[in-house]
Coordinates of C-alpha atoms in Angstrom, one line a residue:
Chain C
M1 CA 11.2 14.8 16.5
I2 CA 9.7 11.5 15.5
T3 CA 10.7 8.6 17.8
T4 CA 10.6 5.1 16.4
P5 CA 10.9 2.6 19.2
F6 CA 12.3 -0.8 18.4
D7 CA 10.3 -2.5 21.2
A8 CA 9.1 -6.0 21.8
I9 CA 6.2 -5.6 19.3
A10 CA 8.7 -4.4 16.6
R11 CA 11.1 -7.3 17.2
R12 CA 8.4 -10.0 17.1
S13 CA 6.9 -8.4 14.1
L14 CA 10.2 -8.2 12.2
A15 CA 10.7 -12.0 12.7
L16 CA 7.3 -12.7 11.3
E17 CA 7.8 -10.3 8.5
A18 CA 11.0 -12.0 7.4
R19 CA 9.4 -15.4 7.4
L20 CA 6.4 -14.2 5.4
E21 CA 8.6 -12.4 2.9
F22 CA 10.6 -15.6 2.4
L23 CA 7.5 -17.7 2.0
R24 CA 6.0 -15.1 -0.4
L25 CA 8.9 -15.4 -2.8
L26 CA 9.4 -19.1 -2.3
R27 CA 5.8 -19.5 -3.6
T28 CA 6.4 -17.2 -6.6
P29 CA 7.7 -19.7 -9.2
S30 CA 9.0 -17.0 -11.5
F31 CA 11.3 -15.9 -8.8
A32 CA 12.1 -19.1 -6.8
I33 CA 12.9 -21.4 -9.7
P34 CA 15.5 -19.3 -11.5
A35 CA 16.9 -18.0 -8.3
L36 CA 17.3 -21.4 -6.6
M37 CA 18.0 -23.6 -9.6
F38 CA 19.9 -21.6 -12.3
P39 CA 23.2 -21.1 -10.5
V40 CA 23.6 -24.8 -9.6
L41 CA 22.4 -26.0 -13.0
F42 CA 24.7 -23.7 -14.9
Y43 CA 27.5 -24.7 -12.5
L44 CA 26.9 -28.4 -13.2
L45 CA 26.7 -27.7 -16.9
F46 CA 29.7 -25.4 -17.4
G47 CA 31.8 -26.3 -14.4
V48 CA 31.4 -30.0 -14.4
L49 CA 29.9 -31.6 -17.6
L50 CA 31.4 -29.3 -20.2
A51 CA 34.6 -28.5 -18.5
R52 CA 37.7 -29.3 -20.6
P53 CA 39.1 -32.7 -19.6
G54 CA 42.7 -32.3 -18.3
A55 CA 41.9 -28.9 -16.7
S56 CA 41.9 -31.0 -13.5
G57 CA 38.9 -29.5 -11.8
R58 CA 40.1 -25.9 -12.2
A59 CA 36.8 -24.8 -13.8
A60 CA 34.8 -26.5 -11.1
H61 CA 36.8 -24.8 -8.5
Y62 CA 36.8 -21.3 -10.1
L63 CA 33.1 -21.4 -11.1
M64 CA 32.0 -22.6 -7.6
A65 CA 33.2 -19.2 -6.3
T66 CA 31.9 -17.1 -9.1
Y67 CA 28.6 -18.8 -9.5
S68 CA 28.1 -18.2 -5.8
V69 CA 28.3 -14.5 -6.6
F70 CA 25.9 -14.9 -9.6
G71 CA 23.6 -16.8 -7.2
V72 CA 23.5 -14.3 -4.4
M73 CA 22.9 -11.4 -6.8
A74 CA 19.5 -12.6 -7.7
P75 CA 17.6 -12.5 -4.4
G76 CA 19.1 -9.0 -3.8
L77 CA 18.4 -7.6 -7.2
F78 CA 15.0 -9.3 -7.9
G79 CA 13.8 -9.8 -4.4
F80 CA 14.2 -6.2 -3.6
G81 CA 13.9 -4.6 -7.1
V82 CA 10.8 -6.2 -8.4
S83 CA 9.0 -6.4 -5.1
V84 CA 9.6 -2.8 -4.1
A85 CA 8.6 -1.6 -7.6
T86 CA 5.4 -3.6 -7.6
E87 CA 4.5 -2.8 -4.0
R88 CA 5.1 0.9 -4.6
D89 CA 2.9 0.7 -7.7
K90 CA 0.0 -1.2 -6.3
G91 CA -0.4 0.8 -3.1
L92 CA 0.9 -1.8 -0.6
L93 CA 3.8 0.4 0.4
A94 CA 1.4 3.2 1.2
L95 CA -0.9 0.9 3.2
R96 CA 2.1 -0.5 5.2
R97 CA 3.3 3.1 6.0
A98 CA -0.2 4.1 7.1
L99 CA -0.5 1.0 9.3
P100 CA 1.7 1.0 12.4
M101 CA 4.3 -1.2 10.7
P102 CA 7.6 -0.8 12.6
P103 CA 9.9 1.2 10.3
L104 CA 12.6 -1.4 10.2
N105 CA 10.2 -4.1 9.1
Y106 CA 10.0 -3.3 5.4
V107 CA 13.7 -3.4 4.5
G108 CA 14.6 -5.7 7.4
G109 CA 12.2 -8.4 6.4
K110 CA 13.4 -8.3 2.8
L111 CA 17.1 -8.3 3.9
A112 CA 16.5 -11.4 5.9
M113 CA 14.8 -13.1 3.0
A114 CA 17.7 -12.2 0.6
M115 CA 20.3 -13.5 3.0
L116 CA 18.4 -16.8 3.6
F117 CA 18.0 -17.3 -0.1
A118 CA 21.8 -16.5 -0.5
A119 CA 22.7 -19.1 2.2
I120 CA 20.6 -21.8 0.4
I121 CA 22.0 -21.0 -3.0
V122 CA 25.6 -21.0 -1.9
S123 CA 25.1 -24.2 0.1
M124 CA 23.7 -26.0 -3.0
L125 CA 26.7 -24.8 -5.0
C126 CA 29.1 -26.0 -2.3
I127 CA 27.4 -29.4 -2.2
A128 CA 27.6 -29.7 -6.0
G129 CA 31.2 -28.6 -6.0
A130 CA 32.2 -31.1 -3.3
A131 CA 30.1 -34.0 -4.6
V132 CA 30.6 -33.9 -8.3
G133 CA 33.1 -31.0 -9.0
G134 CA 35.9 -32.6 -7.0
V135 CA 36.4 -29.4 -5.0
R136 CA 38.4 -30.0 -1.8
L137 CA 38.5 -27.2 0.8
E138 CA 39.3 -26.9 4.5
A139 CA 36.2 -26.5 6.8
A140 CA 37.2 -22.9 7.5
Q141 CA 37.3 -22.2 3.7
W142 CA 33.8 -23.6 3.2
L143 CA 32.5 -21.6 6.1
S144 CA 34.2 -18.3 5.0
L145 CA 32.7 -18.7 1.5
L146 CA 29.3 -19.2 3.0
V147 CA 29.5 -16.2 5.4
L148 CA 31.1 -14.0 2.8
M149 CA 28.3 -14.7 0.2
V150 CA 25.5 -14.3 2.7
F151 CA 26.7 -10.8 3.5
G152 CA 27.8 -10.4 -0.1
A153 CA 24.1 -10.3 -1.0
L154 CA 23.8 -6.9 0.7
P155 CA 25.2 -4.6 -2.0
F156 CA 22.8 -6.2 -4.5
C157 CA 19.9 -5.6 -2.1
A158 CA 20.8 -1.9 -2.0
L159 CA 21.0 -1.8 -5.8
G160 CA 17.7 -3.7 -6.1
L161 CA 16.1 -1.2 -3.7
L162 CA 17.4 1.7 -5.8
V163 CA 16.0 0.2 -9.0
G164 CA 12.7 -0.5 -7.3
S165 CA 12.5 3.2 -6.2
F166 CA 12.9 4.3 -9.8
V167 CA 10.9 2.0 -12.1
N168 CA 7.4 0.6 -12.0
G169 CA 6.5 -3.1 -11.4
Q170 CA 6.1 -3.8 -15.1
A171 CA 9.5 -2.5 -16.1
A172 CA 11.4 -3.8 -13.1
P173 CA 12.3 -7.4 -14.3
A174 CA 13.6 -6.1 -17.6
V175 CA 15.7 -3.3 -16.1
I176 CA 17.1 -5.7 -13.5
N177 CA 18.0 -8.3 -16.1
L178 CA 19.8 -5.6 -18.0
I179 CA 21.9 -4.9 -14.9
Y180 CA 22.2 -8.5 -13.7
L181 CA 23.3 -10.4 -16.8
P182 CA 25.8 -7.9 -18.3
M183 CA 27.4 -7.4 -14.8
A184 CA 27.8 -11.1 -14.4
L185 CA 29.6 -11.4 -17.8
L186 CA 31.7 -8.3 -17.3
S187 CA 32.7 -9.4 -13.7
G188 CA 34.0 -12.7 -14.9
L189 CA 31.4 -14.8 -13.2
W190 CA 30.8 -17.1 -16.2
F191 CA 34.4 -17.4 -17.4
P192 CA 37.7 -15.7 -16.4
L193 CA 38.1 -12.2 -17.6
N194 CA 41.4 -12.8 -19.3
L195 CA 39.3 -14.4 -22.1
L196 CA 37.8 -11.0 -22.8
P197 CA 39.3 -7.8 -24.3
A198 CA 41.7 -5.8 -22.1
F199 CA 39.4 -2.7 -21.7
I200 CA 36.7 -4.9 -20.3
Q201 CA 39.2 -6.3 -17.7
Q202 CA 40.0 -2.7 -16.8
L203 CA 36.4 -1.8 -16.4
A204 CA 35.9 -4.6 -13.9
V205 CA 36.8 -2.6 -10.9
L206 CA 33.5 -0.7 -11.3
W207 CA 31.3 -3.7 -10.7
P208 CA 30.4 -4.8 -7.2
A209 CA 30.1 -8.4 -8.5
W210 CA 33.8 -8.4 -9.6
H211 CA 34.9 -7.3 -6.1
L212 CA 32.8 -9.9 -4.4
A213 CA 34.1 -12.5 -6.9
Q214 CA 37.7 -11.7 -5.9
L215 CA 36.9 -12.1 -2.3
G216 CA 35.2 -15.4 -3.1
L217 CA 38.2 -16.7 -5.1
A218 CA 40.5 -15.7 -2.2
A219 CA 38.3 -17.4 0.3
T220 CA 38.5 -20.7 -1.7
G221 CA 42.3 -20.5 -2.0
Q222 CA 42.4 -19.3 -5.6
G223 CA 44.2 -16.0 -5.0
G224 CA 41.9 -13.3 -6.4
E225 CA 43.2 -10.0 -7.7
G226 CA 44.0 -6.9 -5.6
A227 CA 43.9 -6.2 -1.9
M228 CA 41.1 -7.9 0.0
S229 CA 40.6 -4.9 2.3
A230 CA 40.1 -2.7 -0.8
H231 CA 37.3 -5.1 -2.1
L232 CA 35.6 -5.1 1.3
L233 CA 35.8 -1.3 1.5
Y234 CA 34.4 -0.9 -2.0
L235 CA 31.5 -3.2 -1.2
A236 CA 30.8 -1.5 2.1
V237 CA 30.8 2.0 0.6
F238 CA 28.7 0.9 -2.4
T239 CA 26.1 -0.7 -0.1
V240 CA 25.8 2.3 2.2
A241 CA 25.8 5.0 -0.5
V242 CA 23.3 3.2 -2.8
G243 CA 21.2 2.1 0.1
R244 CA 20.9 5.7 1.4
W245 CA 20.1 7.0 -2.0
A246 CA 17.3 4.5 -2.4
A247 CA 16.0 5.2 1.1
R248 CA 15.9 8.9 0.4
R249 CA 14.0 8.3 -2.8
L250 CA 11.5 6.0 -1.1
Q251 CA 10.8 8.5 1.7
R252 CA 9.9 11.2 -0.8
E253 CA 6.2 11.9 -1.1
P254 CA 4.5 10.3 -4.0
Chain L
M1 CA -17.7 19.1 20.9
N2 CA -16.5 18.4 24.4
R3 CA -15.4 14.8 23.7
Q4 CA -11.8 13.9 23.3
T5 CA -10.3 14.8 19.9
V6 CA -8.8 11.8 18.1
A7 CA -7.7 13.3 14.8
Q8 CA -7.3 16.9 13.6
L9 CA -6.3 19.0 10.7
I10 CA -5.4 22.6 11.8
G11 CA -5.3 25.1 8.9
A12 CA -3.8 22.4 6.8
G13 CA -2.7 23.2 3.2
K14 CA -1.1 20.9 0.7
K15 CA 0.0 21.4 -2.9
R16 CA 0.2 18.3 -5.2
G17 CA 2.3 19.4 -8.2
A18 CA 0.9 22.8 -9.3
V19 CA -2.5 22.2 -7.8
Q20 CA -3.5 23.4 -4.3
A21 CA -5.1 20.1 -3.3
L22 CA -6.0 21.3 0.2
A23 CA -6.2 24.9 1.5
E24 CA -6.7 26.0 5.1
V25 CA -8.7 23.0 6.1
D26 CA -9.7 22.7 9.8
L27 CA -11.2 19.3 10.7
T28 CA -11.7 17.7 14.1
I29 CA -12.8 14.1 14.7
A30 CA -14.1 13.3 18.1
A31 CA -13.7 10.0 19.9
G32 CA -16.5 7.5 18.9
E33 CA -18.0 9.5 16.1
V34 CA -18.5 8.6 12.4
Y35 CA -17.3 11.4 10.2
A36 CA -17.9 11.2 6.5
L37 CA -15.8 13.2 4.1
L38 CA -17.7 13.9 0.9
G39 CA -17.0 15.8 -2.3
P40 CA -16.5 15.3 -6.0
N41 CA -13.4 13.7 -7.5
G42 CA -10.3 15.8 -7.0
A43 CA -11.9 17.7 -4.1
G44 CA -9.0 16.8 -1.8
K45 CA -10.5 13.8 0.2
T46 CA -7.6 11.5 -0.4
T47 CA -5.1 14.3 0.4
A48 CA -6.9 15.0 3.6
I49 CA -6.8 11.4 4.6
S50 CA -3.1 11.1 3.6
L51 CA -2.2 14.0 5.9
L52 CA -4.1 12.4 8.8
L53 CA -2.3 9.1 8.2
G54 CA 1.1 10.7 7.9
L55 CA 1.6 9.6 4.3
L56 CA 1.9 13.3 3.3
R57 CA 3.2 16.2 5.4
P58 CA 1.2 19.5 5.2
D59 CA 2.9 22.5 3.5
S60 CA 1.2 24.7 6.0
G61 CA -0.8 24.0 9.2
E62 CA -0.7 20.8 11.0
A63 CA -2.1 17.2 11.1
R64 CA -2.5 15.5 14.5
L65 CA -3.5 11.9 15.5
F66 CA -4.3 11.5 19.2
G67 CA -2.4 14.7 19.8
L68 CA 0.8 13.5 18.1
A69 CA 2.3 13.8 14.7
P70 CA 0.8 11.0 12.5
Q71 CA 4.3 9.7 11.8
E72 CA 4.6 8.7 15.4
L73 CA 4.2 4.9 15.8
A74 CA 2.5 5.4 19.1
A75 CA -0.3 7.4 17.4
R76 CA -0.7 4.9 14.5
R77 CA -0.9 1.9 16.9
R78 CA -4.3 3.3 17.8
I79 CA -5.7 3.4 14.2
G80 CA -6.8 0.9 11.6
V81 CA -6.6 1.6 7.8
M82 CA -8.4 0.5 4.7
L83 CA -7.2 2.3 1.6
Q84 CA -8.7 2.3 -1.9
S85 CA -6.1 -0.1 -3.2
A86 CA -4.1 -2.4 -1.1
G87 CA -2.2 -4.6 -3.6
L88 CA -1.7 -7.3 -1.0
P89 CA 0.7 -10.1 -1.9
D90 CA -1.0 -12.8 -4.0
T91 CA 1.0 -15.8 -2.7
L92 CA 0.3 -15.3 1.0
T93 CA -2.9 -16.8 2.6
V94 CA -5.5 -14.6 4.3
G95 CA -4.4 -16.0 7.7
E96 CA -0.8 -15.1 7.0
L97 CA -1.8 -11.6 6.0
L98 CA -3.8 -11.2 9.2
A99 CA -1.0 -12.5 11.3
Q100 CA 1.3 -10.0 9.7
V101 CA -0.8 -6.9 10.4
R102 CA -1.8 -8.2 13.9
S103 CA 1.9 -8.3 14.8
Y104 CA 2.0 -4.5 14.4
Y105 CA -0.3 -4.0 17.4
A106 CA 0.2 -4.5 21.2
Q107 CA -3.2 -6.2 21.9
P108 CA -4.8 -7.3 18.6
R109 CA -8.2 -9.0 18.3
S110 CA -8.0 -12.7 18.2
L111 CA -7.8 -14.3 14.8
A112 CA -11.2 -15.9 15.4
D113 CA -12.9 -12.6 16.4
V114 CA -11.5 -10.7 13.4
A115 CA -12.5 -13.5 11.0
A116 CA -16.1 -13.5 12.4
L117 CA -16.4 -9.7 12.4
A118 CA -15.3 -9.4 8.8
G119 CA -17.1 -12.6 7.7
I120 CA -13.9 -14.3 6.3
E121 CA -13.8 -17.5 8.4
P122 CA -13.8 -19.9 5.4
L123 CA -11.1 -17.9 3.7
L124 CA -8.3 -18.0 6.2
G125 CA -6.4 -20.8 4.4
T126 CA -6.9 -19.3 0.9
R127 CA -4.2 -17.4 -1.0
H128 CA -5.0 -13.8 -1.8
A129 CA -4.8 -14.5 -5.5
R130 CA -7.8 -16.8 -5.3
L131 CA -10.1 -14.3 -3.7
S132 CA -12.9 -12.4 -5.5
G133 CA -13.0 -8.7 -5.5
G134 CA -15.6 -8.5 -2.8
Q135 CA -13.7 -11.1 -0.7
Q136 CA -10.5 -9.0 -1.1
R137 CA -12.4 -5.9 0.3
R138 CA -13.5 -8.0 3.3
V139 CA -10.0 -9.1 3.9
E140 CA -8.7 -5.5 3.7
F141 CA -11.4 -4.6 6.2
A142 CA -10.3 -7.4 8.5
L143 CA -6.7 -6.0 8.4
A144 CA -8.1 -2.6 9.3
I145 CA -9.9 -3.8 12.4
C146 CA -7.6 -6.5 13.7
G147 CA -5.7 -4.1 16.0
R148 CA -8.7 -3.0 18.0
P149 CA -8.4 0.6 16.6
E150 CA -9.9 3.6 18.4
L151 CA -10.0 5.3 15.0
L152 CA -10.7 3.6 11.7
F153 CA -9.9 5.1 8.3
L154 CA -12.1 3.8 5.5
D155 CA -11.4 5.2 2.1
E156 CA -14.2 4.1 -0.3
P157 CA -14.7 0.8 1.6
T158 CA -17.6 -0.7 -0.2
V159 CA -16.5 -0.2 -3.8
G160 CA -16.9 -3.7 -5.5
M161 CA -19.2 -5.1 -2.8
D162 CA -22.7 -6.3 -3.7
T163 CA -25.7 -4.9 -1.9
E164 CA -25.9 -7.7 0.6
S165 CA -22.2 -7.5 1.6
R166 CA -22.6 -3.7 1.9
G167 CA -25.5 -4.1 4.3
Q168 CA -23.5 -6.6 6.4
F169 CA -20.5 -4.3 6.3
W170 CA -22.6 -1.3 7.6
Q171 CA -23.9 -3.5 10.4
T172 CA -20.3 -4.4 11.4
I173 CA -19.3 -0.8 11.4
R174 CA -22.3 0.1 13.6
E175 CA -21.2 -2.6 16.1
L176 CA -17.7 -1.2 16.2
V177 CA -18.9 2.3 16.7
A178 CA -21.2 1.1 19.5
G179 CA -18.0 -0.3 21.0
G180 CA -16.4 3.2 21.0
C181 CA -14.5 3.2 17.7
A182 CA -14.4 6.5 15.7
V183 CA -14.5 6.3 11.9
V184 CA -13.4 8.6 9.2
L185 CA -15.1 7.6 6.0
T186 CA -14.9 8.7 2.4
T187 CA -17.4 7.4 0.0
H188 CA -19.1 8.0 -3.3
Y189 CA -22.3 6.3 -2.1
L190 CA -24.3 8.9 -0.4
E191 CA -26.6 6.3 1.1
E192 CA -23.5 5.0 2.9
A193 CA -22.9 8.4 4.5
E194 CA -26.6 8.6 5.4
A195 CA -26.6 5.1 6.9
L196 CA -23.4 5.6 9.0
A197 CA -22.3 9.1 9.5
Q198 CA -23.1 11.4 12.4
R199 CA -21.2 14.3 11.0
I200 CA -20.4 15.2 7.4
G201 CA -17.7 17.4 5.9
V202 CA -18.0 18.5 2.3
L203 CA -14.7 19.2 0.4
M204 CA -14.7 21.2 -2.8
L205 CA -11.6 22.3 -4.6
G206 CA -9.5 21.7 -1.5
R207 CA -11.7 23.7 0.8
L208 CA -14.1 22.5 3.5
V209 CA -17.3 24.2 2.2
A210 CA -19.8 22.7 4.7
E211 CA -19.6 20.7 7.9
G212 CA -22.2 19.6 10.3
S213 CA -24.6 16.8 11.4
L214 CA -26.4 14.9 8.7
D215 CA -29.6 16.9 9.5
A216 CA -27.8 20.2 9.5
I217 CA -26.3 19.4 6.1
R218 CA -29.7 18.4 4.7
A219 CA -31.2 21.6 6.2
R220 CA -28.7 23.6 4.2
V221 CA -31.2 22.9 1.4
G222 CA -34.3 24.5 2.9
Q223 CA -36.6 23.6 0.1
R224 CA -39.2 20.9 -0.1
Q225 CA -40.3 19.3 -3.3
I226 CA -44.0 18.9 -4.1
R227 CA -44.9 16.4 -6.8
C228 CA -48.5 15.9 -8.0
V229 CA -50.6 15.1 -11.0
S230 CA -52.5 18.2 -11.9
S231 CA -54.0 20.0 -14.9
L232 CA -52.7 23.4 -13.7
S233 CA -50.2 25.0 -16.0
A234 CA -46.7 25.6 -14.8
E235 CA -46.9 29.4 -15.6
Q236 CA -50.0 29.7 -13.4
V237 CA -48.3 28.1 -10.4
R238 CA -45.1 29.9 -10.9
A239 CA -47.0 33.2 -10.3
W240 CA -47.9 32.2 -6.7
P241 CA -46.0 33.5 -3.7
L242 CA -43.3 31.2 -2.1
V243 CA -42.9 29.1 -5.3
Q244 CA -39.3 28.9 -6.3
S245 CA -39.5 26.9 -9.4
V246 CA -42.1 24.7 -11.3
Q247 CA -41.5 22.1 -13.9
R248 CA -43.8 19.9 -15.8
E249 CA -42.8 16.3 -16.4
G250 CA -45.5 14.8 -18.5
E251 CA -48.7 14.9 -16.5
R252 CA -46.8 15.7 -13.2
L253 CA -46.0 19.0 -11.8
H254 CA -42.7 19.3 -9.9
I255 CA -42.7 22.4 -7.5
V256 CA -39.8 23.5 -5.3
T257 CA -40.6 25.8 -2.3
P258 CA -39.0 26.8 1.0
Q259 CA -42.4 26.5 2.7
P260 CA -44.8 23.9 1.4
E261 CA -47.9 24.4 3.5
P262 CA -49.3 27.6 1.9
V263 CA -48.5 26.3 -1.6
L264 CA -50.4 23.1 -0.8
R265 CA -53.5 25.0 0.3
E266 CA -53.5 27.0 -3.0
L267 CA -52.9 23.9 -5.0
L268 CA -55.7 21.9 -3.5
A269 CA -58.1 24.9 -3.8
A270 CA -57.2 25.6 -7.4
D271 CA -57.4 22.0 -8.7
A272 CA -60.1 19.6 -7.2
Q273 CA -58.9 16.8 -9.5
L274 CA -55.3 16.9 -8.1
H275 CA -54.0 13.5 -7.1
D276 CA -50.8 11.5 -6.4
L277 CA -49.5 14.2 -4.1
E278 CA -46.0 13.8 -2.6
V279 CA -44.1 16.2 -0.4
Q280 CA -40.4 15.5 0.1
R281 CA -37.6 17.0 2.1
A282 CA -34.4 17.3 0.1
G283 CA -32.0 14.4 0.6
L284 CA -28.2 14.4 1.0
A285 CA -27.8 14.2 -2.7
E286 CA -29.8 17.4 -3.3
A287 CA -28.0 19.1 -0.4
L288 CA -24.6 18.2 -1.8
Q289 CA -25.6 19.5 -5.3
T290 CA -26.7 22.8 -3.8
I291 CA -23.6 23.2 -1.6
T292 CA -21.2 22.4 -4.4
R293 CA -23.0 24.6 -6.8
E294 CA -22.9 27.5 -4.4
A295 CA -19.2 26.9 -3.7
A296 CA -18.2 26.6 -7.3

């Protein structure tokens, strides 16, 4: 039986690992610029500047919740997917497993990175919504949106990890974009789903992004379809199932 | 070998795909010794190292590090590792990379000590992407030694280094070994094994076909080589007792014999004009050629 102590060394090391993982991606412009800037730029463009006059801020309100989902998907999908695929390819994963890296470090550091990016992205959207989108919420609603979205990044971390365990570093960005962008559209993150054909609306229950969006709309006082407990359950089951599948694949011998 | 064992393969076998990459290999590394694992490409060197590091699990037999399974963190906290490719993150600085790996150990070397030992003091603030190939290898070496390992794994450590860096690198290894660190080394440069190793294991098609001290391995090839400029014909010399083979290369004769002294007496007696005489013991390269030819 292999014992894996989570001792003082492991705890200190995990904190450093998380900080370095965040710094590493912050210094990677091809990740940091789209991940940090696109959600808020798109939001300002489609939710504020190009919103139909007379809709009285409804677009700004709706899109603040759904672009939060769009925003927190990126650090999960790209931060895990592309990094894991590349590190598996180039031998860094093997080196870290040979070194006495505490076993929680690898995924734990990346999780912390993704949640920190998620918090920054959602905060920027909230500031934009309040400052120029005319969105008015209770303090508790702002807070619940932030907490929801920070943890809402987790299912996408699991999905990114799974993609990273399948494809190589060269293919990873393309594969992840093929998941990210269609899922955003089909989950109603860019405009409400009732503008799309009925069968696409029916498919929406499949996508984790749709479930997180319903929770986000509910948190910001815009209803949201279906029972909130069902959305939470779906996201929890999705995260655990996909995460375990990915972990099993990564533990296989090369 | 009475000294404490730090790493061990016991009857270890491993299939990679359809190929038996390693078969029934017994290997013991003692505390403080430098053990070089040699053999042609595909002989199973990387598989053997991967078993000792816990990256692979043996299909049969066992791998042990400090008496524990290599997957145990407690065992790996006593080792340092330099693999053939590290793929370190480009956007982190050398200092950050060192801090990261130092955090895996209970009592790491100080940053200043590591930087001095690996010769990377001026690079600490540099991002990994800006390092040359040789500098990257030195940084990877620094990561390997930063935890004060009792056992250091070096897989082809000096590929991409120039001659001067390689000499400095060997000097550093000798200092670490003098301080009690054991080393498992794989290398394509035989002079590297000759410069550093006390014991050598030769892998061939997944089997350990020879093992022993550097001298014992060299002695596996009993012959000496005699070279000289002489007018004697190759056929004439070949007829003498104790002569294994004779070749003429231009004006030089190249004679291989297990016992050079009687052959030399005959040579000098038969050709008074003989000059430029050299007698050489076989080196590690010749020994390896012989061993792998016999094993194939």
